[in-house]
Coordinates of C-alpha atoms and ligand atoms in Angstrom, one line a residue:
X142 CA 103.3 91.0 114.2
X143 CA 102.8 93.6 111.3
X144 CA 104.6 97.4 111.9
X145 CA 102.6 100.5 110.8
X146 CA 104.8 101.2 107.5
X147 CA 104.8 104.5 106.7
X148 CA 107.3 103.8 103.4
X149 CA 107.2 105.8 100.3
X150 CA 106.8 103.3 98.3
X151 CA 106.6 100.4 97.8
X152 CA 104.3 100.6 100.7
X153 CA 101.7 99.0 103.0
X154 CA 98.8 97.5 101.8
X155 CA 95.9 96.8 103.1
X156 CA 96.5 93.6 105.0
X157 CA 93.1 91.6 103.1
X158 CA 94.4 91.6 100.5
X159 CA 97.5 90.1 101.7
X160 CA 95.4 87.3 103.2
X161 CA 93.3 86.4 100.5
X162 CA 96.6 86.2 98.3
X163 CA 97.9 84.1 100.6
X164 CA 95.0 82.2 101.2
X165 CA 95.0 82.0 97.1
X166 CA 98.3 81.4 96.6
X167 CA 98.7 77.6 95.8
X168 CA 95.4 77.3 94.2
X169 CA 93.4 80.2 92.8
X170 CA 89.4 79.3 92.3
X171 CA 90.2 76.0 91.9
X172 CA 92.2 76.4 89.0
X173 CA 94.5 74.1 91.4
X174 CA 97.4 76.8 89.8
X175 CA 98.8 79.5 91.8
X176 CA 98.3 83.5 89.6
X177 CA 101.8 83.5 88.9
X178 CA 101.7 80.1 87.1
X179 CA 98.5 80.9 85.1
X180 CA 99.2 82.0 81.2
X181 CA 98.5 85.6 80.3
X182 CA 96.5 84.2 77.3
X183 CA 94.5 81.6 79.4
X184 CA 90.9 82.5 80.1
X185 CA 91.5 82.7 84.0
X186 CA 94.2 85.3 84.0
X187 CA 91.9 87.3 81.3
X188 CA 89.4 87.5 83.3
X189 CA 91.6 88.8 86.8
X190 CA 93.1 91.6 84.2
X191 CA 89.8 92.0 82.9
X192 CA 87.7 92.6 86.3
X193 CA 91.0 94.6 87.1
X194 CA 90.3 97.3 84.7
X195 CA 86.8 97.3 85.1
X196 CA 86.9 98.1 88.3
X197 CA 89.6 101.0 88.0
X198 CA 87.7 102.3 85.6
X199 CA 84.6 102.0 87.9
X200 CA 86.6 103.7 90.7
X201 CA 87.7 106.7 88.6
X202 CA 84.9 106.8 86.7
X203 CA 87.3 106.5 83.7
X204 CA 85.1 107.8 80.4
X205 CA 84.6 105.4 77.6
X206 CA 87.6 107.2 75.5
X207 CA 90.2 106.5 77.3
X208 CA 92.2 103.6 77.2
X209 CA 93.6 101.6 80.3
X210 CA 96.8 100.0 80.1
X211 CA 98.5 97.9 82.5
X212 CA 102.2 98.1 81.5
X213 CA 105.8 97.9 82.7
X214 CA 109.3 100.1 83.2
X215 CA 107.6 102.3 86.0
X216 CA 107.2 105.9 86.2
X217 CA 110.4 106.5 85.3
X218 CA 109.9 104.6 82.2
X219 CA 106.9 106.7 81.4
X220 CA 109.0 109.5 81.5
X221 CA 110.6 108.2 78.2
X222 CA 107.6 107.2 77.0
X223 CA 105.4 110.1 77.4
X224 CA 107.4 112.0 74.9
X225 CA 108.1 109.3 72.5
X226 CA 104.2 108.9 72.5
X227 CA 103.2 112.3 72.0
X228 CA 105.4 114.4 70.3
X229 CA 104.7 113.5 66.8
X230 CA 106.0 116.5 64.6
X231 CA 106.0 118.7 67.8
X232 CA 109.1 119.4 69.1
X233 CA 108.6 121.1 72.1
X234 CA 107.2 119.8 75.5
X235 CA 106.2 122.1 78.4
X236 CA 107.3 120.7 82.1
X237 CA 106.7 122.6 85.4
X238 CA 108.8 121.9 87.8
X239 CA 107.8 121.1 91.1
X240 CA 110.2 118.8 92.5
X241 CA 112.5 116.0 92.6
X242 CA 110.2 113.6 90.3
X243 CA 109.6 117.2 88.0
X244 CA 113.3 117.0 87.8
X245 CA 113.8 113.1 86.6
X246 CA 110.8 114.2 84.3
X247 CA 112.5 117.0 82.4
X248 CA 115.7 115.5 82.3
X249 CA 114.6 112.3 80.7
X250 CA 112.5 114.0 78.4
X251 CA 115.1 116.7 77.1
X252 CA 117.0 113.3 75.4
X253 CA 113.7 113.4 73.1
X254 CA 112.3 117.0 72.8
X255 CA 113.2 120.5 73.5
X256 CA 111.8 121.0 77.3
X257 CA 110.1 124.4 78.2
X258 CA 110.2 124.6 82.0
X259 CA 107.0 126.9 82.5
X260 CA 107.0 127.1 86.0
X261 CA 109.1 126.1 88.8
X262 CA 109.0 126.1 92.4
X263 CA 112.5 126.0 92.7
X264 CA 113.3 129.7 94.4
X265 CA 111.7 128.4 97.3
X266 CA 113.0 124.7 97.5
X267 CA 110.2 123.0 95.8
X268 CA 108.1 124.0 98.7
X269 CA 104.8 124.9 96.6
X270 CA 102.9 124.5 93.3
X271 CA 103.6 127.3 91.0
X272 CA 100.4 129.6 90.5
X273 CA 98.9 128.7 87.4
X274 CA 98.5 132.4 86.3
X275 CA 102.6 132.4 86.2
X276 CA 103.2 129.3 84.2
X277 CA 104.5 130.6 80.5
X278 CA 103.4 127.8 78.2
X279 CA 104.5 127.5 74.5
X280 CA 101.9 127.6 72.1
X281 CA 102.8 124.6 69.9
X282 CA 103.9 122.2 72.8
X283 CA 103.5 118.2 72.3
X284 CA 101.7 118.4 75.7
X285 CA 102.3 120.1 79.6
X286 CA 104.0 117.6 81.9
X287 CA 103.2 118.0 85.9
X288 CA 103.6 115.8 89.1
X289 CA 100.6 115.9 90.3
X290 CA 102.4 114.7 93.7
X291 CA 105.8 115.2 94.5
X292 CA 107.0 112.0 97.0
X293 CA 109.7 113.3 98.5
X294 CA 108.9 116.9 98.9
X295 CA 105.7 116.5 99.9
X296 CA 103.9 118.9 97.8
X297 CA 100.5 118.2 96.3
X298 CA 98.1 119.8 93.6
X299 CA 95.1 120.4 95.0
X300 CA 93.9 122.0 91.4
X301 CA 93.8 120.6 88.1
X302 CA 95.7 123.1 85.7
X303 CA 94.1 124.0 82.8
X304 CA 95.9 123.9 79.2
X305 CA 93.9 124.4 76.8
X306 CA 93.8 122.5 73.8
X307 CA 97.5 121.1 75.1
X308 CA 96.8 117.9 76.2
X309 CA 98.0 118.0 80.6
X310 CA 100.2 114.8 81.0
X311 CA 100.4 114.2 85.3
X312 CA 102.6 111.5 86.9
X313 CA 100.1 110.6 89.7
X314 CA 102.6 108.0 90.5
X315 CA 102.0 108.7 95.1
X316 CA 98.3 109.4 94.9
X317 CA 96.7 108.1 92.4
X318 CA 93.6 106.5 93.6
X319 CA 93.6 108.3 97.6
X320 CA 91.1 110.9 95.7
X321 CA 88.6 111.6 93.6
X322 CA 90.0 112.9 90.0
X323 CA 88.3 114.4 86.5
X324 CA 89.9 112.2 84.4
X325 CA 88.6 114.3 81.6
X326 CA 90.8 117.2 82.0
X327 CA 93.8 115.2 81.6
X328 CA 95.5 113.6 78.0
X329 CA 97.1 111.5 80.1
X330 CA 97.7 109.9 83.7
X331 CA 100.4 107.5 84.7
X332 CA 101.6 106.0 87.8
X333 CA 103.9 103.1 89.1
X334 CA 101.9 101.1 91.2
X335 CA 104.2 101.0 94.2
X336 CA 102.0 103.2 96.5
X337 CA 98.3 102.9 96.4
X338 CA 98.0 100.5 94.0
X339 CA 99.7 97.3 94.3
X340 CA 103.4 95.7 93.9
X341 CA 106.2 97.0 92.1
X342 CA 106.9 96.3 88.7
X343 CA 103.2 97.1 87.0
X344 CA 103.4 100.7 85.7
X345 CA 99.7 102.6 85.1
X346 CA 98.5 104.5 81.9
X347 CA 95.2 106.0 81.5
X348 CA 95.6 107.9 77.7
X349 CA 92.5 109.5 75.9
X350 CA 92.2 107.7 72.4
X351 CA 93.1 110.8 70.5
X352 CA 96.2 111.0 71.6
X353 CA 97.4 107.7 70.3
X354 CA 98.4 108.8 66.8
X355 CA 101.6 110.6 68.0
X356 CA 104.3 108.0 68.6
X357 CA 107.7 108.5 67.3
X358 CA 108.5 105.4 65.1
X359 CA 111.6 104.5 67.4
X360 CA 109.0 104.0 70.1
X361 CA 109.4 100.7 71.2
X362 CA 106.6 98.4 71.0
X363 CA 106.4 97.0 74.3
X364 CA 106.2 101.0 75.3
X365 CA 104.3 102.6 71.9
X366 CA 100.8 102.9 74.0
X367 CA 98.3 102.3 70.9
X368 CA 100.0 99.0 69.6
X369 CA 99.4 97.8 73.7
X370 CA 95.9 99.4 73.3
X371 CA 95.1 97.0 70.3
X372 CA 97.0 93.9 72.1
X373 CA 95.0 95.0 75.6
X374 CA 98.6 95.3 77.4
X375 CA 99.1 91.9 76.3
X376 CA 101.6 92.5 73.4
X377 CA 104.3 91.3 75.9
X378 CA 103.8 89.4 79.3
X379 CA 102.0 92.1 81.3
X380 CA 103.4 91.7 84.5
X381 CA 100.7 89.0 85.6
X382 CA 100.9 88.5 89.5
X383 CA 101.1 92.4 90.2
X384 CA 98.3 93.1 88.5
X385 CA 96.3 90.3 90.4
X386 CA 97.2 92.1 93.4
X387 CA 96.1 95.4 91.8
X388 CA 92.7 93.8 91.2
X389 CA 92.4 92.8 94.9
X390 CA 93.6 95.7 96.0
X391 CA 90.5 98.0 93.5
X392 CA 88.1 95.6 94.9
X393 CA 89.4 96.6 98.6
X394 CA 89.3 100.3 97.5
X395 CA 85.1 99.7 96.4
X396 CA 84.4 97.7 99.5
X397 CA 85.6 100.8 101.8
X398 CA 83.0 102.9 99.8
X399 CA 85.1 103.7 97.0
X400 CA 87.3 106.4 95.8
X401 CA 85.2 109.1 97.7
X402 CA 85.3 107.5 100.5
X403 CA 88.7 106.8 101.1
X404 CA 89.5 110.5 99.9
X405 CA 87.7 111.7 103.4
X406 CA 89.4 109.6 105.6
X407 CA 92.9 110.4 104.0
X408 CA 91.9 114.0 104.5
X409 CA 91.3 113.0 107.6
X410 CA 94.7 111.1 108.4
X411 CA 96.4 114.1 107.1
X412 CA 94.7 116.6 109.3
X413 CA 95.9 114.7 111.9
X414 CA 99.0 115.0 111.4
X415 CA 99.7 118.1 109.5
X416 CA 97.2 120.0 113.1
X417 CA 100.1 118.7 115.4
X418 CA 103.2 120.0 112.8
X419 CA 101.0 123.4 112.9
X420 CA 101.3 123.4 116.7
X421 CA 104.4 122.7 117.4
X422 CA 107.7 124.5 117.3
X423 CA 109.6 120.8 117.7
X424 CA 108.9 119.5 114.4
X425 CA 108.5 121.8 110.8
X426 CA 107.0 120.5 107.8
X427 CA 108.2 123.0 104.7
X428 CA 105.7 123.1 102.4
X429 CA 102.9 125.8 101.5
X430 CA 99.9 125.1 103.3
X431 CA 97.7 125.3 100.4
X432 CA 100.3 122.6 98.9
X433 CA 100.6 119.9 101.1
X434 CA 100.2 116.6 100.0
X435 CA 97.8 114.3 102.0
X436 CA 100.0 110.8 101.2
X437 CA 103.5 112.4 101.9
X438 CA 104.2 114.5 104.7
X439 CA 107.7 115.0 105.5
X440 CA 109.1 117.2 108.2
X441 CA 112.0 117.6 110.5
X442 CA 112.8 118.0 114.2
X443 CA 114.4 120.8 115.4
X444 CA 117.8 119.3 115.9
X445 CA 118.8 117.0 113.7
X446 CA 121.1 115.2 116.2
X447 CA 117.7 113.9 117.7
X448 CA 116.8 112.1 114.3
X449 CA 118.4 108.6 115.5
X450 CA 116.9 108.7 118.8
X451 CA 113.4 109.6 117.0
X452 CA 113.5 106.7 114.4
X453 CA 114.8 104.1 117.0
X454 CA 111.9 104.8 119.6
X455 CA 109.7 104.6 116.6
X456 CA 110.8 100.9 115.4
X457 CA 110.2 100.5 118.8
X458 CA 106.8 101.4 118.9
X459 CA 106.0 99.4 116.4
X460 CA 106.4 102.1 113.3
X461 CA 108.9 101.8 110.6
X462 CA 110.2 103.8 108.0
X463 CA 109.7 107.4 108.5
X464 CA 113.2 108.1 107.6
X465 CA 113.1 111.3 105.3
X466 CA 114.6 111.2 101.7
X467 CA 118.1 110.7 101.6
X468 CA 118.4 114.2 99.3
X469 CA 116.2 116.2 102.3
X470 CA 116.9 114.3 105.4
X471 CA 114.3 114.4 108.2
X472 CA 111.6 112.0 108.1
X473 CA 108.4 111.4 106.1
X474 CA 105.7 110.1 107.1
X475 CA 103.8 108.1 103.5
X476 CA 100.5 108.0 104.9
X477 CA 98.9 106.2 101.6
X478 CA 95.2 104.3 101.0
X479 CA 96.3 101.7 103.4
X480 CA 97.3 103.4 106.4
X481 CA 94.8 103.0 108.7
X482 CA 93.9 105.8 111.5
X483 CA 95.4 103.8 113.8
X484 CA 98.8 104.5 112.4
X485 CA 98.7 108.3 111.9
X486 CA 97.0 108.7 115.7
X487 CA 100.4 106.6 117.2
X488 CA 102.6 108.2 115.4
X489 CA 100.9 111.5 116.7
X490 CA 100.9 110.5 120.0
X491 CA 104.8 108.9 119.7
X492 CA 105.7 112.4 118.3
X493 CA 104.1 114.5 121.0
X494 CA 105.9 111.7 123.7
X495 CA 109.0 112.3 122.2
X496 CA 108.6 116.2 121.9
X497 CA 108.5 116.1 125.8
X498 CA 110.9 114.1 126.4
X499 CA 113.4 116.0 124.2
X500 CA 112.2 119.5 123.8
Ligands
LIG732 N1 107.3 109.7 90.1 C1 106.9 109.8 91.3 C2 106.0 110.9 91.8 C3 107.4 108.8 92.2 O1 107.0 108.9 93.5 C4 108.2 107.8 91.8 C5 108.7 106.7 92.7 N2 108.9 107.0 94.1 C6 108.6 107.8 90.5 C7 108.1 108.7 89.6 C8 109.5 106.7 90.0 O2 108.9 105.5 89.9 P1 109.6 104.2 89.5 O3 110.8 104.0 90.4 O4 108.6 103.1 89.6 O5 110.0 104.3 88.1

């Protein structure tokens, strides 16, 4: 019996596309090999990555000059590689912090580049999205860095800053693909796939081409994003099988309607859930309301003592992982892509149950 999963990541997906993996699994299309076995280089496999990216680029109406790249080493990676792909003889990088991902951003980056934290949200525990009228950007920065969603506190930009002619670099790692975006006001997007995507262990980069004359010569190759752009993300083994699932997964995403589509019922599933935090006194979610993220909402009960009891009667219910962050505590709720209704309205209903019983 499958559980509602409401992990952070990695994270339900929708179950077709588990079946038809499974039901692919031993032979794919009469290839009479399974994905995993298949060659990077053979024409089957090129053509699941190729479909792959044509259909992402379908779904977020990608423009023509940008390049998609199906790479590895995760977000975190990326926060490596972002600078050692963009600074070129700039030295500076602008990062507003807005969170614990913000956080592993700058840090990673300040081993590369002198950081400028241009806004932060810290005074008030990471609980909003600075105003973009307050952010103090350096004139001659690489590029700005911002998490566009902050999975673990919850807090989402429902605004695309502008920068000017500062290329905007957003880790979209926890909702990339639950809405619509302008890809054109970005430089460049990147996300693990973990969440709405697909499997661990495929990392997302959508880079506009004139950005790719800024790598740092000690970039490796494997990471240096216009030498993968040349090779189509096949200058080392792309990580094959995960982006199969990807590909299913995209195909999924335009069967529901697309990108738009999905959007509304997320809205939808967070509404849910954030009108019951709103009207109860039992549960508090932190965040700003004009902040909150629609894939991560965490919150906690009024005693923490009851935290136990609430997870255990949830497993019992049939709803796992709503344990908060080990660095906030509480619970969160990842209500991502594949998290039907169903889910959001029984944990709802488990939460207003359990409110009674213990409030
Ligand atoms: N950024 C964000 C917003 C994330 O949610 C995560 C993973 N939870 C990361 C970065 C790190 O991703 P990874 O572990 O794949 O490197």
């Amino acid at each position: 019996m499958r559980v509602f999963n409401f992990s952070a990541g990695p994270a339900v997906l929708p179950e077709e596309v588990l079946r038809k993996a499974a039901a692919e699994m031993l032979d794919w299309h009469g290839s009479g090999m399974s994905v995993m076995e298949m060659s990077h280089r053979g024409k089957e496999f090129i053509s699941i990555a190729d479909r792959a990216e044509a259909d992402l680029r379908a779904l977020l109406a990608i423009p023509d000059n940008y390049k998609v790249l199906f790479l590895q080493g995760g977000a975190i990676g990326e926060n490596a590689i972002v600078p050692m792909n963009l600074l070129g003889d700039r030295s500076v990088a602008d990062y507003v912090n807005t969170g614990e991902w913000s956080k592993k951003s700058i840090k990673e980056a300040k081993k590369y580049c002198t950081v400028n934290v241009a806004a932060s949200a810290e005074d008030r525990n990471f609980t909003y999205v600075p105003a973009r009228t307050t952010w103090k950007l350096t004139k001659d920065a690489a590029y700005v860095h911002v998490c566009t969603n902050e999975t673990i506190g919850g807090v989402e930009y429902q605004w695309v800053p502008e920068t000017g002619v500062v290329p905007l670099v957003a880790d979209m790692s926890s909702h990339l693909l639950s809405r619509a975006i302008e890809v054109a006001k970005y430089g460049v997007i990147y996300g693990g796939a973990q969440k709405n995507i697909g499997p661990a262990g495929l990392t997302l980069v959508i880079v506009r081409d004139d950005l790719l004359d800024r790598a740092l010569p000690i970039t490796p190759s494997a990471f240096h994003w216009k030498e993968q752009a040349a090779a189509d993300s096949m200058l080392n083994t792309p990580p094959t099988y995960a982006i199969y699932i990807a590909g299913l997964v995209f195909e999924w995403v335009r069967e529901q309607g697309g990108v738009a589509a999905i959007e509304k019922k997320n809205i939808a599933k967070a509404k849910l859930l954030y009108d019951y935090l709103d009207r109860t006194e039992f549960y508090r979610n932190p965040v700003a309301r004009e902040d909150r993220s629609r894939m991560n909402v965490p919150f906690k009960l009024h005693d923490e003592i009851l935290d136990e009891a609430f997870l255990k009667g949830a497993k019992a219910a049939g709803m796992v992982q709503l344990k908060g962050h080990r660095s906030v505590g509480g619970m969160r709720a990842s209500i991502y892509n594949a998290m039907p209704v169903e889910g959001v309205t029984r944990l709802v209903q488990y939460m207003q149950d359990f409110e009674r019983q213990h409030g």
